[in-house]
XYZ file of C-alpha atoms in Angstrom:
405
model
C -0.028 250.274 -48.246
C 2.290 253.324 -48.647
C 5.099 253.707 -46.088
C 4.485 256.074 -43.172
C 5.999 259.522 -43.666
C 8.159 261.011 -40.944
C 6.635 264.256 -39.731
C 9.448 266.717 -39.023
C 7.340 269.276 -37.225
C 3.656 269.567 -36.363
C 2.098 272.451 -34.509
C 1.326 271.215 -30.998
C -2.411 271.560 -30.488
C -4.839 269.807 -28.191
C -6.204 266.505 -29.477
C -10.008 266.046 -29.370
C -11.523 264.648 -26.183
C -13.848 262.440 -28.232
C -11.348 261.346 -30.887
C -12.583 257.954 -32.180
C -10.476 254.810 -31.908
C -7.794 256.498 -29.769
C -5.245 253.924 -28.615
C -1.688 253.805 -27.295
C 0.977 254.660 -29.846
C 4.071 252.578 -30.587
C 6.148 255.274 -28.875
C 4.071 255.010 -25.711
C 4.551 251.248 -25.690
C 8.314 251.710 -26.065
C 8.200 254.265 -23.252
C 6.519 251.685 -21.013
C 9.296 249.175 -21.675
C 11.823 251.440 -19.974
C 9.629 251.377 -16.880
C 9.814 247.593 -16.911
C 13.500 247.984 -16.052
C 12.813 250.487 -13.274
C 10.018 248.442 -11.699
C 12.098 245.247 -11.900
C 14.942 247.019 -10.096
C 12.788 248.303 -7.228
C 10.944 244.974 -6.880
C 14.204 243.026 -6.718
C 15.557 245.487 -4.147
C 12.509 245.084 -1.889
C 12.683 241.288 -2.204
C 16.347 241.397 -1.174
C 15.491 243.462 1.896
C 12.745 241.025 2.916
C 14.975 237.973 2.409
C 17.673 239.535 4.577
C 15.176 240.163 7.361
C 15.055 243.935 6.874
C 11.557 244.283 5.443
C 10.625 247.314 7.551
C 13.824 249.100 6.526
C 13.025 248.540 2.871
C 9.420 249.760 2.837
C 10.054 253.525 2.964
C 12.768 253.556 0.245
C 10.535 251.333 -1.889
C 7.566 253.689 -1.599
C 9.731 256.755 -2.244
C 11.430 255.397 -5.353
C 8.178 253.927 -6.631
C 6.584 257.357 -6.280
C 9.243 258.786 -8.611
C 8.653 255.971 -11.116
C 4.873 256.262 -10.962
C 4.769 260.060 -11.084
C 7.092 260.280 -14.072
C 4.949 257.729 -15.916
C 1.780 259.588 -14.902
C 3.020 262.959 -16.138
C 4.001 261.602 -19.538
C 0.818 259.558 -19.924
C -1.606 262.423 -19.289
C 0.471 264.844 -21.371
C 0.550 262.423 -24.307
C -3.186 261.903 -24.082
C -3.665 265.616 -24.817
C -0.663 266.533 -26.987
C 0.766 263.525 -28.801
C 1.876 265.140 -32.071
C 4.349 262.342 -32.885
C 6.707 264.621 -34.785
C 10.498 264.506 -34.543
C 10.782 266.913 -31.588
C 8.080 265.055 -29.657
C 9.803 261.713 -30.216
C 13.248 263.014 -29.248
C 11.979 264.646 -26.040
C 10.127 261.452 -25.144
C 13.312 259.457 -25.660
C 15.110 261.860 -23.324
C 12.548 260.918 -20.688
C 13.177 257.232 -21.399
C 16.893 257.752 -20.796
C 16.017 259.328 -17.452
C 14.024 256.256 -16.462
C 17.043 254.025 -17.092
C 19.302 256.296 -15.014
C 16.715 256.201 -12.236
C 16.662 252.383 -12.375
C 20.452 252.302 -12.028
C 20.173 254.287 -8.795
C 17.669 251.950 -7.112
C 20.228 249.747 -5.251
C 21.905 252.769 -3.645
C 18.527 254.178 -2.628
C 17.394 250.920 -1.074
C 20.601 249.970 0.712
C 22.091 253.339 1.693
C 19.183 255.813 1.412
C 21.207 257.510 -1.320
C 18.741 259.060 -3.767
C 21.232 261.022 -5.854
C 21.173 258.790 -8.934
C 17.426 258.289 -8.650
C 17.040 262.066 -8.571
C 19.430 262.490 -11.498
C 17.244 260.195 -13.582
C 14.180 262.080 -12.400
C 15.754 265.411 -13.394
C 16.505 264.117 -16.899
C 12.883 263.029 -17.278
C 11.634 266.407 -16.072
C 13.833 268.279 -18.544
C 12.130 266.444 -21.398
C 8.667 267.060 -19.969
C 9.234 270.771 -19.296
C 10.417 271.197 -22.884
C 7.183 269.595 -24.077
C 5.063 271.965 -21.975
C 7.012 274.969 -23.275
C 6.186 273.802 -26.795
C 2.513 273.770 -25.814
C 2.814 277.289 -24.376
C 4.299 278.534 -27.628
C 1.971 276.733 -30.030
C -1.401 276.378 -28.261
C -2.519 279.879 -27.216
C -5.781 278.625 -25.687
C -3.851 276.707 -23.010
C -0.733 278.840 -22.699
C -1.410 279.628 -19.016
C -1.976 275.952 -18.258
C 1.242 274.938 -19.995
C 3.292 277.645 -18.267
C 1.891 276.617 -14.892
C 2.931 273.035 -15.560
C 6.392 274.061 -16.806
C 6.967 276.472 -13.913
C 5.691 274.134 -11.207
C 7.687 271.172 -12.497
C 10.877 273.255 -12.806
C 10.680 274.648 -9.273
C 9.993 271.240 -7.800
C 12.829 269.664 -9.760
C 15.222 272.150 -8.138
C 13.725 271.250 -4.766
C 14.264 267.534 -5.441
C 17.932 268.209 -6.191
C 18.248 269.963 -2.835
C 16.421 267.043 -1.156
C 18.843 264.435 -2.520
C 22.162 266.295 -2.522
C 22.053 268.965 0.179
C 19.268 268.362 2.720
C 20.226 266.951 6.148
C 19.296 263.298 6.601
C 17.102 264.236 9.573
C 14.617 266.056 7.336
C 14.848 263.720 4.339
C 11.516 261.958 4.887
C 9.446 265.024 5.937
C 10.855 266.958 2.983
C 10.038 264.079 0.645
C 6.422 264.039 1.845
C 6.134 267.804 1.372
C 7.572 267.706 -2.139
C 5.422 264.725 -3.105
C 2.313 266.602 -1.962
C 3.364 269.642 -3.993
C 3.925 267.440 -7.054
C 0.371 266.146 -6.745
C -0.891 269.718 -6.403
C 0.689 270.988 -9.644
C -1.920 269.418 -11.984
C -4.756 270.599 -9.723
C -3.404 274.157 -9.955
C -2.434 274.104 -13.621
C -5.716 272.648 -14.887
C -7.691 275.455 -13.221
C -6.450 277.843 -15.921
C -7.840 275.753 -18.800
C -8.296 271.952 -18.611
C -6.302 269.774 -20.978
C -8.109 267.483 -23.402
C -7.070 264.043 -22.193
C -8.938 261.153 -23.770
C -10.814 258.933 -21.254
C -10.524 255.659 -23.170
C -6.877 256.306 -23.983
C -6.109 257.000 -20.318
C -7.989 253.883 -19.193
C -6.037 251.791 -21.693
C -2.712 253.270 -20.579
C -3.463 252.459 -16.943
C -4.534 248.968 -17.920
C -1.288 248.427 -19.804
C 0.766 249.561 -16.819
C -1.235 247.193 -14.614
C -0.332 244.348 -16.949
C 3.334 245.394 -16.808
C 3.246 245.208 -13.011
C 1.524 241.824 -13.078
C 4.222 240.673 -15.486
C 6.884 241.945 -13.107
C 5.302 239.830 -10.366
C 5.557 236.783 -12.601
C 9.196 237.647 -13.306
C 9.946 238.161 -9.611
C 8.336 234.837 -8.689
C 10.322 233.135 -11.432
C 13.543 234.474 -9.876
C 12.547 232.769 -6.642
C 11.795 229.560 -8.534
C 15.216 229.700 -10.204
C 17.014 230.075 -6.875
C 15.015 227.215 -5.376
C 15.823 224.994 -8.356
C 19.507 225.845 -7.998
C 19.311 224.439 -4.470
C 17.596 221.299 -5.789
C 14.805 221.976 -3.289
C 11.652 221.206 -5.268
C 8.995 220.010 -2.847
C 5.274 219.998 -2.173
C 5.339 223.385 -0.402
C 7.438 224.822 -3.238
C 4.873 223.760 -5.836
C 1.975 225.012 -3.687
C 3.497 228.473 -3.293
C 4.394 228.769 -6.981
C 0.940 227.697 -8.175
C -0.862 229.810 -5.565
C 1.109 232.894 -6.558
C 0.121 232.443 -10.185
C -3.537 231.962 -9.233
C -3.480 235.155 -7.138
C -2.109 237.150 -10.087
C -4.777 235.718 -12.385
C -7.504 236.641 -9.885
C -6.267 240.205 -9.407
C -6.043 240.686 -13.170
C -9.617 239.422 -13.516
C -10.946 241.796 -10.872
C -9.127 244.836 -12.240
C -10.375 244.394 -15.790
C -13.982 243.772 -14.808
C -14.387 247.557 -14.751
C -14.745 249.600 -17.960
C -12.897 252.642 -16.657
C -12.971 254.508 -19.967
C -16.731 254.938 -19.951
C -16.704 255.969 -16.304
C -14.024 258.598 -16.899
C -15.841 259.920 -19.952
C -18.928 260.734 -17.895
C -17.116 261.856 -14.734
C -14.013 263.767 -15.762
C -14.162 265.765 -12.525
C -13.407 262.585 -10.558
C -10.330 261.662 -12.558
C -7.890 262.884 -9.882
C -9.094 260.404 -7.286
C -9.023 257.647 -9.883
C -5.632 258.571 -11.306
C -3.863 259.337 -8.030
C -5.425 256.346 -6.290
C -3.617 254.076 -8.694
C -0.356 254.852 -6.923
C -1.490 252.492 -4.176
C -2.769 249.886 -6.636
C 0.442 249.933 -8.659
C 2.693 249.947 -5.583
C 0.752 247.001 -4.134
C 1.263 244.983 -7.320
C 4.984 245.775 -7.355
C 5.300 244.833 -3.669
C 3.349 241.630 -4.324
C 6.000 240.660 -6.854
C 8.667 241.000 -4.167
C 6.549 239.040 -1.679
C 5.947 236.182 -4.100
C 9.649 236.042 -4.955
C 10.553 235.640 -1.290
C 7.732 233.160 -0.627
C 8.846 230.904 -3.483
C 12.494 231.191 -2.499
C 11.922 230.351 1.170
C 9.980 227.224 0.213
C 13.213 225.906 -1.326
C 15.785 226.930 1.277
C 16.104 228.895 4.496
C 16.046 232.714 4.440
C 16.692 235.251 7.180
C 13.075 236.495 7.170
C 10.654 234.784 9.543
C 7.733 232.799 8.066
C 5.332 235.387 9.490
C 7.161 238.202 7.682
C 7.072 236.271 4.418
C 3.352 235.585 4.824
C 2.643 239.259 5.429
C 4.821 240.208 2.431
C 2.237 238.429 0.272
C -0.949 239.170 2.230
C -0.554 242.931 2.749
C -0.114 243.818 -0.954
C -3.061 241.600 -1.926
C -5.295 243.079 0.770
C -4.366 246.655 -0.121
C -4.901 246.011 -3.831
C -8.408 244.699 -3.182
C -9.431 247.607 -0.958
C -7.931 250.273 -3.204
C -9.520 248.748 -6.284
C -12.940 249.413 -4.768
C -11.981 252.881 -3.495
C -10.594 253.979 -6.867
C -13.299 252.639 -9.165
C -16.420 253.425 -7.134
C -16.469 257.209 -7.879
C -16.529 256.653 -11.650
C -18.850 253.636 -11.731
C -22.562 254.342 -11.034
C -23.270 250.602 -10.961
C -19.940 249.232 -9.876
C -19.223 245.551 -10.384
C -16.753 245.799 -7.508
C -19.071 244.945 -4.615
C -17.757 246.426 -1.342
C -18.930 243.532 0.840
C -17.199 240.967 -1.373
C -13.965 242.924 -1.735
C -13.806 243.978 1.929
C -14.585 240.452 3.076
C -11.859 238.983 0.891
C -9.356 241.632 2.005
C -10.075 240.967 5.683
C -9.653 237.223 5.218
C -6.370 237.738 3.379
C -4.987 240.114 6.010
C -5.849 237.873 8.978
C -4.346 234.732 7.431
C -0.587 235.328 8.104
C -0.653 234.441 11.846
C -1.879 230.982 10.797
C 1.582 230.393 9.297
C 2.571 228.747 12.596
C 0.225 225.840 11.840
C -0.068 225.677 8.055
C 3.209 227.205 6.893
C 3.801 229.856 4.244
C 2.599 227.489 1.539
C -0.685 226.997 3.402
C -1.192 230.752 3.798
C -0.420 231.339 0.116
C -2.905 228.653 -0.881
C -5.596 230.149 1.361
C -4.993 233.634 -0.077
C -5.332 232.250 -3.589
C -8.570 230.479 -2.643
C -10.012 233.670 -1.138
C -9.184 235.656 -4.295
C -10.718 233.030 -6.562
C -13.850 233.015 -4.410
C -14.049 236.829 -4.655
C -13.847 236.620 -8.443
C -16.499 233.904 -8.588
C -18.934 235.791 -6.333
C -18.363 239.058 -8.220
C -19.125 237.379 -11.536
C -22.193 235.660 -10.073
C -23.554 238.950 -8.739
C -23.017 240.710 -12.076
C -24.410 238.317 -14.709
C -25.242 241.065 -17.195
C -21.815 242.700 -17.183
C -18.939 241.706 -19.431
C -15.267 242.064 -18.554
C -13.834 245.370 -19.735
C -12.327 245.237 -23.195
C -9.280 247.180 -24.316
C -10.323 250.170 -26.409
C -9.084 249.172 -29.855
C -9.846 250.531 -33.291
C -12.083 248.627 -35.636
C -10.584 246.817 -38.589
C -12.070 249.393 -40.933
C -10.406 252.238 -39.000
C -7.031 250.631 -39.429
């Protein structure tokens, strides 16, 4: 097989919507690895806040920083689905965005502990510089979508300036309201830009990219739980409750993975492109819930080995709330694109309700008992869903055939 040739420059044009065997590139996979660092940082920060008994103080910074992480990943993912030329300029500008992610990750502790978003914003600005440059390339080289590209470039640039004001100059009293306003405007930019001429994102490629990020977040939960296990082992505090929490956490992650990948999102997006915003934006809640679950499992495992400042009820809710929200949002997000959804609302809602009402029982059965009950409820939801959908197969990753390779 001849070695791959490096493409110095390729005219940036829209890739076909129906391009066969479209999958994630090696560069996209490398890009995702930088987000592993950022997600690990924000998950560890939230776990620290919960352990110290300051869970409520940590929620808002967690959601704000996670929005920056998620939105930066979203912007690159949808852009790449339409305009991945993989030439030298494209690779360099993508690597600039990767550097921004790492700077953002370095600023997470200051954001969580002191509400200081300056380094997070600096990383965000670096990422936006790379993305704006990509859109300006599109404006120059794809005349059919020049207005769309300029709208993206202009909207992103103006909002980046506003984010700098938010983090460096705005009074603390308006920090949260201003954040909410700017976040809403960020979400509005694609809606406005795509009205000029829609981009040609690939439905199966997008579904695969979201699936890969879901797996990254599930992996972060495993990593977070393992940190709790390590701290418990350092205290030589292995016990029955410790084992129950560790095993239950793993079972919950397996069950959530199973439920998420029961849906073939690529086919649904292909037939309902107009509903992609609800699906794509709704994943903020799904992804944030998985990241928060990692923090909750870390604390739950750690407290089973030694005492922590957080109350048992707080620890139980730190696991139950993310699981319950994930279940509910999974149904909300996938229903619009699935005419015959395998995510049955009665099953998912019932499981979510059970999970969310379990934490007060911690007084009688302990955190390990609540974790075990949550795991049992999730396994039951998977079993019932499979039983009610005997003709459906779990969604498969959209991969090229051997011949295509």
